[in-house]
């Protein structure tokens, strides 16, 4: 029997290589870097807050709360623009604050439970003041000077919170504000805080007098004087090496004076400074104008000793060499 003819074998198809190309490896590497960067950004920008255990047991002192209120000039930013008399205690906000990063609008901080902060807990309030974090867990923009308030005693903040609760409630809603990219990304404020928010308490120079130490607390903390009288860097942070040495006004209009011992008050005595902070009159028969008129109006509510302490501090701090033009 004849043998069957040999059959021809069809060529076996090879599976395509699954090794990533150079571009594929590059895409994987880039994806990994992006994931790591986003994860790092998320962790680094997480809000840093105090817990309920950090609040001391404290019975509110309304008189001291009112003192903190006037030392901090809350009315100047949170009263409705143009309001007079008792209406200035209706803290409905609406004041526009111009800056290189956009225009901010102060919020309603009245005791209204919906439009204001009436529903906030003590912990909510302290975290906003000391950590710049809202009750919803969002970063607050540092146009609100929590970089200064962070140096206050928690007891003083609790007293202030209690005093604010005694002021009129007002349902006027806060105005929203729009900021250009990337400043409209609140989460990014977490990176800013890593540089400019240290959470340290006020620490006076031990060589100062008791009066200068007390005045320094009022200036550095509740008074937040450095927010205007200290120059800022390109990112909006205070240049601490030039503390109270003056600089461009935050709104870009004019300059804020140097109030170190060799600055605007160089020839004034401590009693001259205290008198000017009370009455607005300077020793050369002029008056303090501009935004300082508001400051004087607020500080007039303080005790004579508080203003004397502020003056003692301004005479005790080191002078700063003049900045280059």
Coordinates of C-alpha atoms in Angstrom, one line a residue:
X1 CA 0.0 0.0 0.0
X2 CA 1.3 3.3 -0.9
X3 CA 2.2 5.6 1.9
X4 CA 0.1 8.8 2.3
X5 CA 1.8 11.9 1.0
X6 CA 3.5 13.9 3.7
X7 CA 1.4 16.8 5.0
X8 CA 2.9 20.2 5.1
X9 CA 2.8 21.9 8.5
X10 CA 1.4 25.4 8.7
X11 CA 3.7 27.9 10.3
X12 CA 2.9 28.5 14.0
X13 CA 2.0 32.1 14.7
X14 CA 4.1 33.7 17.5
X15 CA 2.3 35.8 20.2
X16 CA 3.3 39.4 20.0
X17 CA 5.9 40.5 22.6
X18 CA 4.3 41.9 25.7
X19 CA 7.5 43.7 26.9
X20 CA 6.7 47.5 27.4
X21 CA 8.4 49.8 24.9
X22 CA 10.6 52.6 26.1
X23 CA 7.6 54.9 25.9
X24 CA 5.5 52.5 27.9
X25 CA 8.1 52.4 30.7
X26 CA 8.3 56.2 30.6
X27 CA 4.5 56.4 30.9
X28 CA 4.5 54.0 33.9
X29 CA 7.3 56.0 35.6
X30 CA 5.5 59.3 35.0
X31 CA 2.2 57.8 36.4
X32 CA 4.0 56.6 39.5
X33 CA 5.6 60.0 40.1
X34 CA 2.2 61.7 39.7
X35 CA 0.5 59.3 42.1
X36 CA 3.3 59.8 44.7
X37 CA 3.2 63.6 44.2
X38 CA -0.6 63.7 44.7
X39 CA -0.3 61.5 47.7
X40 CA 2.4 63.7 49.2
X41 CA 0.4 66.8 48.5
X42 CA -2.7 65.3 50.2
X43 CA -0.7 64.3 53.3
X44 CA 1.3 67.6 53.5
X45 CA -1.8 69.8 53.1
X46 CA -4.0 68.0 55.6
X47 CA -5.5 70.5 58.2
X48 CA -3.7 70.5 61.5
X49 CA -6.1 71.0 64.3
X50 CA -6.4 71.0 68.1
X51 CA -8.5 68.4 69.8
X52 CA -11.1 68.8 72.6
X53 CA -8.5 67.5 75.1
X54 CA -6.3 70.6 74.2
X55 CA -8.9 73.0 75.6
X56 CA -8.4 73.8 79.3
X57 CA -11.3 73.8 81.8
X58 CA -12.2 77.4 81.9
X59 CA -15.0 79.7 83.1
X60 CA -15.4 82.5 80.6
X61 CA -14.5 86.1 81.7
X62 CA -16.6 88.4 79.6
X63 CA -14.7 91.5 80.7
X64 CA -11.5 90.0 79.4
X65 CA -13.3 88.8 76.3
X66 CA -14.3 92.4 75.6
X67 CA -10.7 93.4 76.1
X68 CA -9.5 90.9 73.5
X69 CA -12.2 92.1 71.2
X70 CA -11.0 95.7 71.2
X71 CA -7.3 94.8 71.3
X72 CA -8.0 92.7 68.2
X73 CA -9.9 95.4 66.4
X74 CA -12.6 92.9 65.3
X75 CA -15.0 95.8 64.5
X76 CA -12.6 97.2 62.0
X77 CA -12.8 94.2 59.7
X78 CA -16.2 92.7 60.5
X79 CA -18.6 95.6 61.0
X80 CA -20.5 96.5 57.8
X81 CA -18.7 99.2 55.8
X82 CA -19.9 102.7 56.8
X83 CA -21.7 101.5 59.9
X84 CA -21.8 103.8 62.9
X85 CA -22.5 103.6 66.7
X86 CA -24.1 100.4 68.0
X87 CA -24.5 99.1 64.4
X88 CA -20.7 98.5 64.4
X89 CA -21.3 95.7 66.9
X90 CA -23.3 93.8 64.2
X91 CA -20.4 91.9 62.8
X92 CA -21.9 91.1 59.4
X93 CA -18.6 91.5 57.5
X94 CA -18.5 92.7 53.9
X95 CA -15.2 94.6 54.1
X96 CA -13.1 94.0 51.0
X97 CA -9.4 93.3 51.5
X98 CA -7.3 93.8 48.4
X99 CA -4.1 91.8 48.1
X100 CA -1.7 90.6 45.3
X101 CA -3.5 87.3 45.4
X102 CA -7.0 88.6 44.9
X103 CA -9.7 90.5 46.9
X104 CA -11.0 88.8 50.0
X105 CA -14.3 89.8 51.7
X106 CA -14.6 89.5 55.5
X107 CA -17.4 87.1 56.7
X108 CA -20.3 87.4 59.1
X109 CA -19.0 86.5 62.5
X110 CA -22.1 87.6 64.4
X111 CA -23.9 85.2 66.8
X112 CA -26.4 84.2 64.2
X113 CA -26.5 80.4 64.1
X114 CA -26.8 80.1 60.3
X115 CA -25.1 83.1 58.7
X116 CA -22.6 83.8 61.5
X117 CA -20.7 81.6 64.0
X118 CA -23.4 81.2 66.6
X119 CA -23.5 77.4 66.0
X120 CA -19.7 77.0 66.4
X121 CA -18.4 75.1 69.4
X122 CA -15.5 76.5 71.5
X123 CA -13.2 74.0 69.7
X124 CA -14.4 75.2 66.3
X125 CA -13.6 78.8 67.3
X126 CA -10.2 78.0 68.7
X127 CA -9.2 76.0 65.6
X128 CA -10.2 78.8 63.3
X129 CA -8.3 81.3 65.4
X130 CA -5.1 79.3 66.1
X131 CA -4.9 76.9 63.2
X132 CA -6.8 78.6 60.4
X133 CA -9.3 75.7 59.9
X134 CA -13.0 76.0 59.5
X135 CA -15.6 73.8 61.3
X136 CA -16.0 72.0 57.9
X137 CA -12.3 71.1 58.0
X138 CA -11.2 73.5 55.3
X139 CA -8.2 75.8 55.4
X140 CA -9.0 79.5 56.0
X141 CA -7.1 82.0 53.9
X142 CA -4.5 84.0 55.9
X143 CA -6.1 87.3 55.0
X144 CA -7.7 86.2 58.4
X145 CA -4.6 86.8 60.6
X146 CA -4.5 83.4 62.4
X147 CA -0.7 83.5 62.0
X148 CA -0.9 86.1 64.8
X149 CA -3.8 84.7 66.8
X150 CA -1.9 81.4 67.0
X151 CA 0.3 83.0 69.7
X152 CA -2.7 83.8 72.0
X153 CA -3.6 82.0 75.2
X154 CA -6.5 79.6 74.7
X155 CA -8.2 81.0 77.8
X156 CA -8.2 84.5 76.1
X157 CA -9.8 83.0 73.0
X158 CA -12.5 81.3 75.0
X159 CA -13.2 84.6 76.7
X160 CA -13.4 86.3 73.3
X161 CA -15.7 83.6 72.0
X162 CA -18.0 84.1 75.0
X163 CA -18.1 87.8 74.5
X164 CA -18.9 87.5 70.8
X165 CA -21.9 85.4 71.7
X166 CA -23.3 88.4 73.6
X167 CA -23.3 90.6 70.5
X168 CA -26.3 91.0 68.2
X169 CA -27.1 88.2 65.8
X170 CA -27.6 89.2 62.2
X171 CA -28.7 86.9 59.3
X172 CA -26.9 88.8 56.6
X173 CA -25.1 86.2 54.5
X174 CA -21.4 86.4 54.0
X175 CA -20.3 87.5 50.5
X176 CA -18.3 85.0 48.5
X177 CA -15.1 86.0 46.8
X178 CA -13.3 84.7 43.7
X179 CA -9.6 84.2 43.5
X180 CA -7.6 83.5 40.3
X181 CA -5.9 80.1 39.9
X182 CA -4.0 78.7 41.7
X183 CA -5.0 80.8 44.8
X184 CA -8.6 79.5 44.5
X185 CA -7.4 76.0 45.6
X186 CA -7.8 76.1 49.4
X187 CA -6.0 72.9 49.9
X188 CA -2.8 74.6 48.8
X189 CA -2.9 76.8 51.9
X190 CA -1.7 73.7 53.7
X191 CA 1.7 74.0 52.1
X192 CA 1.8 77.7 52.9
X193 CA 1.1 76.9 56.6
X194 CA 4.1 74.5 56.7
X195 CA 6.3 77.6 56.3
X196 CA 4.3 80.3 58.1
X197 CA 2.2 78.7 60.8
X198 CA 4.4 77.3 63.6
X199 CA 1.8 77.0 66.4
X200 CA 4.2 78.4 69.0
X201 CA 3.0 80.4 72.0
X202 CA 4.1 84.0 72.6
X203 CA 7.6 84.0 74.0
X204 CA 8.9 87.4 75.2
X205 CA 12.5 88.4 75.7
X206 CA 13.2 87.5 79.4
X207 CA 15.3 90.7 79.7
X208 CA 12.2 92.9 79.1
X209 CA 10.3 94.6 81.8
X210 CA 7.0 93.1 82.9
X211 CA 5.2 95.9 81.2
X212 CA 7.0 95.3 77.8
X213 CA 6.3 91.5 78.1
X214 CA 2.6 92.2 78.6
X215 CA 2.5 94.8 75.8
X216 CA 4.3 92.3 73.5
X217 CA 1.5 89.8 74.0
X218 CA -1.1 92.4 72.9
X219 CA 0.9 93.4 69.9
X220 CA 2.0 90.0 68.7
X221 CA -1.2 88.1 69.4
X222 CA -4.6 89.8 69.6
X223 CA -3.5 93.1 68.2
X224 CA -1.8 91.4 65.2
X225 CA 0.1 94.6 64.5
X226 CA 2.8 92.8 62.6
X227 CA 0.2 91.9 59.9
X228 CA 0.4 95.5 58.6
X229 CA 3.7 96.8 60.0
X230 CA 5.9 94.0 58.9
X231 CA 6.9 93.6 55.3
X232 CA 5.9 90.4 53.4
X233 CA 7.8 88.1 51.0
X234 CA 6.6 87.0 47.6
X235 CA 4.4 84.3 49.1
X236 CA 2.6 86.7 51.5
X237 CA 4.4 85.5 54.6
X238 CA 5.8 88.0 57.2
X239 CA 9.5 88.7 57.0
X240 CA 10.2 88.1 60.7
X241 CA 13.7 89.4 60.4
X242 CA 12.2 92.8 59.7
X243 CA 9.6 92.7 62.5
X244 CA 7.5 95.9 62.6
X245 CA 9.9 97.7 60.3
X246 CA 7.2 98.9 57.9
X247 CA 6.7 98.3 54.3
X248 CA 4.2 98.5 51.4
X249 CA 0.5 98.6 52.5
X250 CA -1.1 95.3 52.0
X251 CA -3.6 96.8 49.5
X252 CA -0.8 98.4 47.5
X253 CA -1.7 102.0 48.4
X254 CA 1.1 103.8 50.2
X255 CA 3.4 102.5 53.0
X256 CA 2.9 101.4 56.5
X257 CA 5.5 103.0 58.9
X258 CA 8.3 101.5 60.7
X259 CA 7.4 101.4 64.4
X260 CA 10.6 100.0 65.8
X261 CA 12.6 102.2 68.2
X262 CA 14.3 104.0 65.3
X263 CA 11.2 104.3 63.2
X264 CA 8.2 106.6 63.3
X265 CA 8.3 106.7 67.1
X266 CA 12.0 107.3 67.4
X267 CA 11.7 110.7 69.1
X268 CA 8.5 109.8 71.1
X269 CA 8.6 108.8 74.7
X270 CA 6.7 105.7 75.8
X271 CA 4.1 108.1 77.4
X272 CA 3.8 109.9 74.0
X273 CA 3.0 106.6 72.3
X274 CA 0.5 105.6 74.9
X275 CA -1.3 109.0 74.6
X276 CA -1.4 108.8 70.8
X277 CA -2.9 105.3 71.0
X278 CA -5.6 106.7 73.3
X279 CA -6.5 110.0 71.7
X280 CA -5.0 109.9 68.3
X281 CA -3.0 113.1 68.9
X282 CA 0.8 113.0 68.4
X283 CA 3.3 115.0 70.5
X284 CA 3.9 117.3 67.5
X285 CA 0.2 118.4 67.5
X286 CA -0.8 116.2 64.6
X287 CA -3.3 113.4 64.4
X288 CA -3.0 109.7 63.5
X289 CA -4.9 109.2 60.3
X290 CA -5.7 106.5 57.7
X291 CA -6.2 103.0 59.1
X292 CA -4.5 104.1 62.4
X293 CA -7.6 106.2 63.2
X294 CA -9.5 102.9 63.4
X295 CA -6.8 101.4 65.6
X296 CA -7.0 104.3 68.0
X297 CA -10.8 104.0 68.1
X298 CA -10.4 100.4 69.2
X299 CA -7.5 100.8 71.6
X300 CA -9.3 103.7 73.3
X301 CA -11.5 101.0 74.9
X302 CA -8.5 99.4 76.6
X303 CA -7.2 100.3 80.1
X304 CA -4.5 102.9 80.4
X305 CA -2.1 100.1 81.6
X306 CA -2.7 98.1 78.3
X307 CA -1.7 101.1 76.2
X308 CA 1.3 101.8 78.4
X309 CA 2.4 98.2 78.1
X310 CA 2.1 98.4 74.3
X311 CA 4.3 101.5 74.3
X312 CA 6.8 99.8 76.6
X313 CA 7.1 96.9 74.1
X314 CA 7.6 99.2 71.1
X315 CA 10.4 100.9 72.9
X316 CA 12.0 97.5 74.0
X317 CA 12.1 95.7 70.6
X318 CA 15.4 95.9 68.6
X319 CA 15.6 98.4 65.8
X320 CA 15.8 97.1 62.2
X321 CA 18.2 98.7 59.6
X322 CA 16.3 100.6 56.8
X323 CA 15.4 98.5 53.8
X324 CA 16.9 99.2 50.4
X325 CA 14.7 101.5 48.3

